[in-house]
GROMACS .gro file of C-alpha atoms in nm:
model
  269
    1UNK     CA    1  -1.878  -3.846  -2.142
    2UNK     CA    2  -2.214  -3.816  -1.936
    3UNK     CA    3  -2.357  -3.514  -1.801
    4UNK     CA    4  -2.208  -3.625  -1.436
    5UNK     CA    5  -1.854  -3.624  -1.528
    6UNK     CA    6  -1.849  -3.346  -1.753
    7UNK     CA    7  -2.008  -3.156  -1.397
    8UNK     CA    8  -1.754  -3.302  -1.162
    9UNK     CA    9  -1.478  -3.172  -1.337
   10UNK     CA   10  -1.609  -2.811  -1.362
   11UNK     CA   11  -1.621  -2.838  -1.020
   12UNK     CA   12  -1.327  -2.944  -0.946
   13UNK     CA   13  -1.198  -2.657  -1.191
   14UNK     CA   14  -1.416  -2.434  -0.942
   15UNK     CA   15  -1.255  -2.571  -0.639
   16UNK     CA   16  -0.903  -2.524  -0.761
   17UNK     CA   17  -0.986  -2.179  -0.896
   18UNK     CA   18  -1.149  -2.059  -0.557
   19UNK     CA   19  -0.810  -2.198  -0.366
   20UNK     CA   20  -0.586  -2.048  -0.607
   21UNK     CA   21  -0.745  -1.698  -0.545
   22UNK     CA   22  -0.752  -1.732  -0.184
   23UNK     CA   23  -0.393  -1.824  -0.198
   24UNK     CA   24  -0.323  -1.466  -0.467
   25UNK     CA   25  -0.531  -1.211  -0.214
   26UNK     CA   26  -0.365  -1.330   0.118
   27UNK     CA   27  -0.069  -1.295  -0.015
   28UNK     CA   28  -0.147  -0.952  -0.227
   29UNK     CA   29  -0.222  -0.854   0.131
   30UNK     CA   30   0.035  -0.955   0.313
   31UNK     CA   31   0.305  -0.815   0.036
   32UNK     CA   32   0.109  -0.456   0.121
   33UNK     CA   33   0.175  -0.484   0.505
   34UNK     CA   34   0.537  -0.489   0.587
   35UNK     CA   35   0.466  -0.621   0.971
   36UNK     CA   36   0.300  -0.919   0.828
   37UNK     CA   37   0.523  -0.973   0.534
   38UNK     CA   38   0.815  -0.997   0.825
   39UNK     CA   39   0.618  -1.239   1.028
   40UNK     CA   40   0.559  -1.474   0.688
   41UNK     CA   41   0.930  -1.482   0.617
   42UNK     CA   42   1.009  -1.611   0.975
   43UNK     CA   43   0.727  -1.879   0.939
   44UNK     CA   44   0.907  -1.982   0.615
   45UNK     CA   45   1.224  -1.983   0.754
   46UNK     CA   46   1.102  -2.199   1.035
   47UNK     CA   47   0.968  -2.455   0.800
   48UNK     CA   48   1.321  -2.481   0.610
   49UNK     CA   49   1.482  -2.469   0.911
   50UNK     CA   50   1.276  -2.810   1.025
   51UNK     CA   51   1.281  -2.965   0.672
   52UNK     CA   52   1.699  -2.895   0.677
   53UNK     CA   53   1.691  -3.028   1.003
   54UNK     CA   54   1.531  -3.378   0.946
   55UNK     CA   55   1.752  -3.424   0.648
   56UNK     CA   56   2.100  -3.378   0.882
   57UNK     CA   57   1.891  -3.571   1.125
   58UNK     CA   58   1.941  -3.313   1.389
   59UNK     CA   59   1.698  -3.473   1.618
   60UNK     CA   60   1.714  -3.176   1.901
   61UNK     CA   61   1.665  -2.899   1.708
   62UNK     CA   62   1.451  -3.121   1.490
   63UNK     CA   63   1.224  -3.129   1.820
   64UNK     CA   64   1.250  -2.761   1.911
   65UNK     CA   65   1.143  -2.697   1.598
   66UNK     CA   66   0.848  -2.909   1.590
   67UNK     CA   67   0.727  -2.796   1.916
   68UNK     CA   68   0.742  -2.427   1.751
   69UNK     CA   69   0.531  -2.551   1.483
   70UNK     CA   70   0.298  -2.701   1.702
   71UNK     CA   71   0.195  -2.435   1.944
   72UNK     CA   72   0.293  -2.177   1.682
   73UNK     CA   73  -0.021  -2.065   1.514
   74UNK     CA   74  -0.194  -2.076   1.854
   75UNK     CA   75   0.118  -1.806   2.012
   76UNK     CA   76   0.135  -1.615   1.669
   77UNK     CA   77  -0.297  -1.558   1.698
   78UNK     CA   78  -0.184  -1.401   2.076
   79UNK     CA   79   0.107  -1.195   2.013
   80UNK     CA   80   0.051  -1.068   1.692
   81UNK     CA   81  -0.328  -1.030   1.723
   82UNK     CA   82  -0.344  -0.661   1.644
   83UNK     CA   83  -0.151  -0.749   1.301
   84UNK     CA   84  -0.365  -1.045   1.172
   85UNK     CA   85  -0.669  -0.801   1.239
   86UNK     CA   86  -0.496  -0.553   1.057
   87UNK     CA   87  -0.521  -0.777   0.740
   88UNK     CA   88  -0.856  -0.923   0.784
   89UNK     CA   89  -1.013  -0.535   0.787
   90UNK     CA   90  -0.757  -0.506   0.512
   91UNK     CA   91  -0.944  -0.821   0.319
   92UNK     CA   92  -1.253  -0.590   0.398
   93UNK     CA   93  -1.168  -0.339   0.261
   94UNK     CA   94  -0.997  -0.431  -0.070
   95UNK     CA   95  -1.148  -0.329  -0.352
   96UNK     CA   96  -1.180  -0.525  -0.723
   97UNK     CA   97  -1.107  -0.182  -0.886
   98UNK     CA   98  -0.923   0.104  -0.731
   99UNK     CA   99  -1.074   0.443  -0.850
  100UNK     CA  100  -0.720   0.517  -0.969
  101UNK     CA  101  -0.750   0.225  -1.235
  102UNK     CA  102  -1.025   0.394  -1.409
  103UNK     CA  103  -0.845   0.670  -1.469
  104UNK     CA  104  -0.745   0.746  -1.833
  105UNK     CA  105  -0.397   0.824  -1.965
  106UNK     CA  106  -0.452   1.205  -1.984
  107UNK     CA  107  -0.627   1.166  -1.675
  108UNK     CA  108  -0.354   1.032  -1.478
  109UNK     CA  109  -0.100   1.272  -1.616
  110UNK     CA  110  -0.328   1.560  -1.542
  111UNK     CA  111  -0.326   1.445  -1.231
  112UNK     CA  112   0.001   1.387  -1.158
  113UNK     CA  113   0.084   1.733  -1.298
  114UNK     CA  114  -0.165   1.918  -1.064
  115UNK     CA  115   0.000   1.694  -0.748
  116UNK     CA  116   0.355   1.807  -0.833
  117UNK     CA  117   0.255   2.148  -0.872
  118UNK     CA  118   0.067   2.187  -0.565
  119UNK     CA  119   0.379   2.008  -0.378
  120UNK     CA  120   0.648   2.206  -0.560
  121UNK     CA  121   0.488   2.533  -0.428
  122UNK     CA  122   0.462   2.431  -0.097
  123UNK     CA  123   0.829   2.263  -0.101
  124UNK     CA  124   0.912   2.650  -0.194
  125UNK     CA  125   0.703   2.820   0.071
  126UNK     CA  126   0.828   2.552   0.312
  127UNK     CA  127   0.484   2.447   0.419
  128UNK     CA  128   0.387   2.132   0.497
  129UNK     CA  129   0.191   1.903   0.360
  130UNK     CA  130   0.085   1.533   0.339
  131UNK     CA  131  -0.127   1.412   0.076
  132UNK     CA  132  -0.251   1.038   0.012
  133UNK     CA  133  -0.322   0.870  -0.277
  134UNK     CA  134  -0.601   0.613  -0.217
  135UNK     CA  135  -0.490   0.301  -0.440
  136UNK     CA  136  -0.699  -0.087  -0.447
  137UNK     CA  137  -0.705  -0.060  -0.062
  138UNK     CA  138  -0.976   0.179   0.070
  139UNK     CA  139  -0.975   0.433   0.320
  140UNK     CA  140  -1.291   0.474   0.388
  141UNK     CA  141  -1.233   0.474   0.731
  142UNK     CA  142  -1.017   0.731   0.748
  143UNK     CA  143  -1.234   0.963   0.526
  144UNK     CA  144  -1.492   0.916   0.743
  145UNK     CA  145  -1.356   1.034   1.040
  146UNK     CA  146  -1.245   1.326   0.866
  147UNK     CA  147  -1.378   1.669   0.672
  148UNK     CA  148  -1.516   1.550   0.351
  149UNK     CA  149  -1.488   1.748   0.039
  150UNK     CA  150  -1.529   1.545  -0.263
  151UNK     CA  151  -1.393   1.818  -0.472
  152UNK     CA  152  -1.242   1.865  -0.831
  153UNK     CA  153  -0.879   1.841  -0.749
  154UNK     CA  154  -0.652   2.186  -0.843
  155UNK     CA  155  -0.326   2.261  -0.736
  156UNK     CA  156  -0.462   2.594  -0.575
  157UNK     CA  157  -0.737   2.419  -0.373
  158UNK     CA  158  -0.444   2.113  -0.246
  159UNK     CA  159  -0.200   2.449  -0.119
  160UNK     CA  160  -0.524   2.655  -0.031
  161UNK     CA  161  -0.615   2.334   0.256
  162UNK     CA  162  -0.214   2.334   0.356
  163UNK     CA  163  -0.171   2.713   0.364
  164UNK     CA  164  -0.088   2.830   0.772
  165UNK     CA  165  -0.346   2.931   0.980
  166UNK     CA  166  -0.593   2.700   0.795
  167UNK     CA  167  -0.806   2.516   1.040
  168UNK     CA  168  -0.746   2.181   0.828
  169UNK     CA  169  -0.347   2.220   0.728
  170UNK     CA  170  -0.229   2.030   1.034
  171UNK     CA  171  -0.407   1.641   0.932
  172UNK     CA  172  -0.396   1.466   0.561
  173UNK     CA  173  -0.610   1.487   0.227
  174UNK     CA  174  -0.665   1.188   0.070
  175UNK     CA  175  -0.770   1.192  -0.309
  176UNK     CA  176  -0.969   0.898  -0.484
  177UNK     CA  177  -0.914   0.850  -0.851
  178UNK     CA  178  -0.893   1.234  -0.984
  179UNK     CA  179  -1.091   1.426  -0.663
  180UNK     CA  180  -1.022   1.548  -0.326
  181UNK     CA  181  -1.236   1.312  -0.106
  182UNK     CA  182  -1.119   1.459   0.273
  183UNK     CA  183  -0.901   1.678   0.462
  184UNK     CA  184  -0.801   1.681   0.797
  185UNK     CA  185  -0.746   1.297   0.743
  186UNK     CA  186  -0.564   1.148   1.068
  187UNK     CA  187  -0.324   0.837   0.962
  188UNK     CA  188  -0.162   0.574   1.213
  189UNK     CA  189   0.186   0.682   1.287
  190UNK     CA  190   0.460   0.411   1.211
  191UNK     CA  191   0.682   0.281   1.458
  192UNK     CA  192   0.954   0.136   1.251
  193UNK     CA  193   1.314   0.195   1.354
  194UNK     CA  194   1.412   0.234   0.979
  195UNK     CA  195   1.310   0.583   1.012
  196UNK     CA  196   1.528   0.904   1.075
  197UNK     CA  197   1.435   1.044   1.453
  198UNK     CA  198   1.449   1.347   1.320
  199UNK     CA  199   1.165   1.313   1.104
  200UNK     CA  200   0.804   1.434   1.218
  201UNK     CA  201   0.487   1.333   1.263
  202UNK     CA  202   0.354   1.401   0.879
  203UNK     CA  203   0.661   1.142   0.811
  204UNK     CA  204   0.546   0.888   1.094
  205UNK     CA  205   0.225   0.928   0.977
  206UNK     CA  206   0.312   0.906   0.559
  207UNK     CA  207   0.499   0.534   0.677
  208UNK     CA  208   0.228   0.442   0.849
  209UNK     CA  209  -0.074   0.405   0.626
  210UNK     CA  210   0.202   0.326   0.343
  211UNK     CA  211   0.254   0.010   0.587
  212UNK     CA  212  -0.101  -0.069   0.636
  213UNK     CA  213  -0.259   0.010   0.295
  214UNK     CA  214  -0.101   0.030  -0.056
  215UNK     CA  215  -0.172   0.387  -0.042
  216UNK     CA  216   0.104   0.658  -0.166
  217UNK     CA  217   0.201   0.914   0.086
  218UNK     CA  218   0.357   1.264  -0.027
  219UNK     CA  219   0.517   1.436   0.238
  220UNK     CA  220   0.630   1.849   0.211
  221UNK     CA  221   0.837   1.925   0.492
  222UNK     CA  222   0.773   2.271   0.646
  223UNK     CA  223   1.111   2.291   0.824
  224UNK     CA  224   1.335   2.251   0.486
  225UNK     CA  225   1.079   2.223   0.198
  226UNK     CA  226   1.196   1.829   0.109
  227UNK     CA  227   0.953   1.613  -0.050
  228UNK     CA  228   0.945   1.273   0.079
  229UNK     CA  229   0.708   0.982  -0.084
  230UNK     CA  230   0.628   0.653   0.130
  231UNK     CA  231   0.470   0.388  -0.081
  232UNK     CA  232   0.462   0.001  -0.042
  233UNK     CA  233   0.618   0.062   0.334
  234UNK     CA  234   0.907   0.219   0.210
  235UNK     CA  235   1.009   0.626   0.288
  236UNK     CA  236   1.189   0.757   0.012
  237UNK     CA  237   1.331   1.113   0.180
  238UNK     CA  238   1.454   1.381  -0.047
  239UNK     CA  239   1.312   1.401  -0.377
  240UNK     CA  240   1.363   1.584  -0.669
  241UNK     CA  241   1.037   1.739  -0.824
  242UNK     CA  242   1.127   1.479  -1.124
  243UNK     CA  243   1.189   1.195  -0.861
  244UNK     CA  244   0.864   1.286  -0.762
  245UNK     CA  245   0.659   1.306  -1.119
  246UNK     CA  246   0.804   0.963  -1.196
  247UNK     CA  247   0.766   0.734  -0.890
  248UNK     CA  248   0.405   0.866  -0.912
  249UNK     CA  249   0.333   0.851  -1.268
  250UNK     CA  250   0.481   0.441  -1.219
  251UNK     CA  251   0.276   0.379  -0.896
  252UNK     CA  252  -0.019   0.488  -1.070
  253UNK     CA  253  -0.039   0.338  -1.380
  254UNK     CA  254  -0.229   0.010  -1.375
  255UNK     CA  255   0.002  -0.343  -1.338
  256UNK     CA  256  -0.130  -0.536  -1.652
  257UNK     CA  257   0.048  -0.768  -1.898
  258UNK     CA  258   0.377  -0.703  -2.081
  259UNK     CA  259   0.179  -0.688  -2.409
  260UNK     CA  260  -0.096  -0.401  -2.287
  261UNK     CA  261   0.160  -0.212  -2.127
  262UNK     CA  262   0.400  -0.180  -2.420
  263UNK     CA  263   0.105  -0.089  -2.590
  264UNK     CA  264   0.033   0.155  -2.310
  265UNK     CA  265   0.343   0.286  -2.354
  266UNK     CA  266   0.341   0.303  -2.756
  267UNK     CA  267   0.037   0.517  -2.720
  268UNK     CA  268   0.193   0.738  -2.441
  269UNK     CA  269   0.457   0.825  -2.695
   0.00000   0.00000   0.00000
């Protein structure tokens, strides 16, 4: 085998490889935004909805349906313009490793630990609170709009920034890996109908960046004291302090193999 042909098959091996990861991120990305996970399903479902129609040769809706996929990339670009942004500064801001993922075992259960203390006084005080867990998606852009701290994290300092009165309890903190990056954070409220009208604005906002990043979102409610987690566009309302420990130890710990995580596991026991 020459030199040539031994370098044309690396790379088409490169080619491949490239496409195949192009293929994995998109669709990492769109799995983490629930607007454009919605608008993927109906794009499938058009395309077996043309493929079933050609094979009952239903030529009307056969041509309906072709016109739709025609013109349809050009009308989805217009009407959902603010969403396909949404996942190209989304692209942007991905990152290869999350902070979180660095994070060793005792690290992440200290962590954990100091969270659900911090939120299980508050839940008792009834004070509010919303605090974000920054995951692979960064928030940079939120931080920087907001009061940076890049502090050790404690449970006193987390109910300290929530206590009433204090200039920065009204917006979000946001914590990278084991440290408080921000307070005051500001978070795009969600407008889904899912959503129980009586819920607030820390709610709204908890949805909303759970919607738009893979970021996890504990809620305290200061009118009843109920802990509430959004993650992976999802508001789960009413926790338990245990609820609580375990959805976040399981959100946190790194997705790897079957192997490394039972091993993860044996040395966890």
């Amino acid at each position: 085998m020459s030199f040539d042909s031994i370098l044309n098959i690396v790379r088409q091996i490169v080619d491949i490889a490239i496409v195949w990861i192009m293929f994995y991120v998109i669709l990492k990305n769109i799995k983490n935004n629930v607007k454009l996970s919605l608008l993927f399903k109906g794009i499938l479902l058009i395309v077996i909805l043309k493929l079933f129609a050609d094979w009952l040769n239903l030529v009307t809706v056969g041509l309906l349906l072709e016109y739709v996929i025609m013109w349809g990339p050009l009308a989805l670009i217009i009407i959902f313009q603010p969403e396909i942004r949404s996942i190209l500064e989304q692209l942007g801001r991905t990152q290869l490793l999350g902070r979180h993922k660095t994070l060793t075992v005792d690290e992440r259960e200290k962590l954990v630990y100091q969270i659900i203390q911090a939120i299980d006084y508050l839940r008792k005080a009834k004070i509010g609170g919303l605090i974000v867990l920054e995951r692979d998606v960064s928030l940079q852009d939120y931080i920087s709009k907001s009061i940076n701290l890049y502090a050790e994290l404690t449970p006193e300092l987390l109910i300290s920034i929530f206590f009433p009165n204090n200039p920065l309890h009204d917006g979000g903190v946001i914590i990278q890996g084991n440290k408080i990056s921000c307070a005051g954070a500001v978070f795009p409220t969600s407008n889904s109908s899912k959503i129980n009208k009586r819920l607030g604005t820390r709610h709204r906002a908890a949805l909303g960046i759970a919607e738009e990043t893979d970021a996890i979102a504990i809620v305290i409610s200061e009118e009843t004291g109920r802990i509430s987690i959004a993650v992976k566009g999802e508001l789960y309302y009413n926790l338990t302090i245990d609820d609580a420990r375990i959805l976040l130890i399981d959100e946190l710990r790194p997705k790897v193999s079957e192997f490394e995580d039972s091993y993860e596991d044996e040395e966890d026991a």
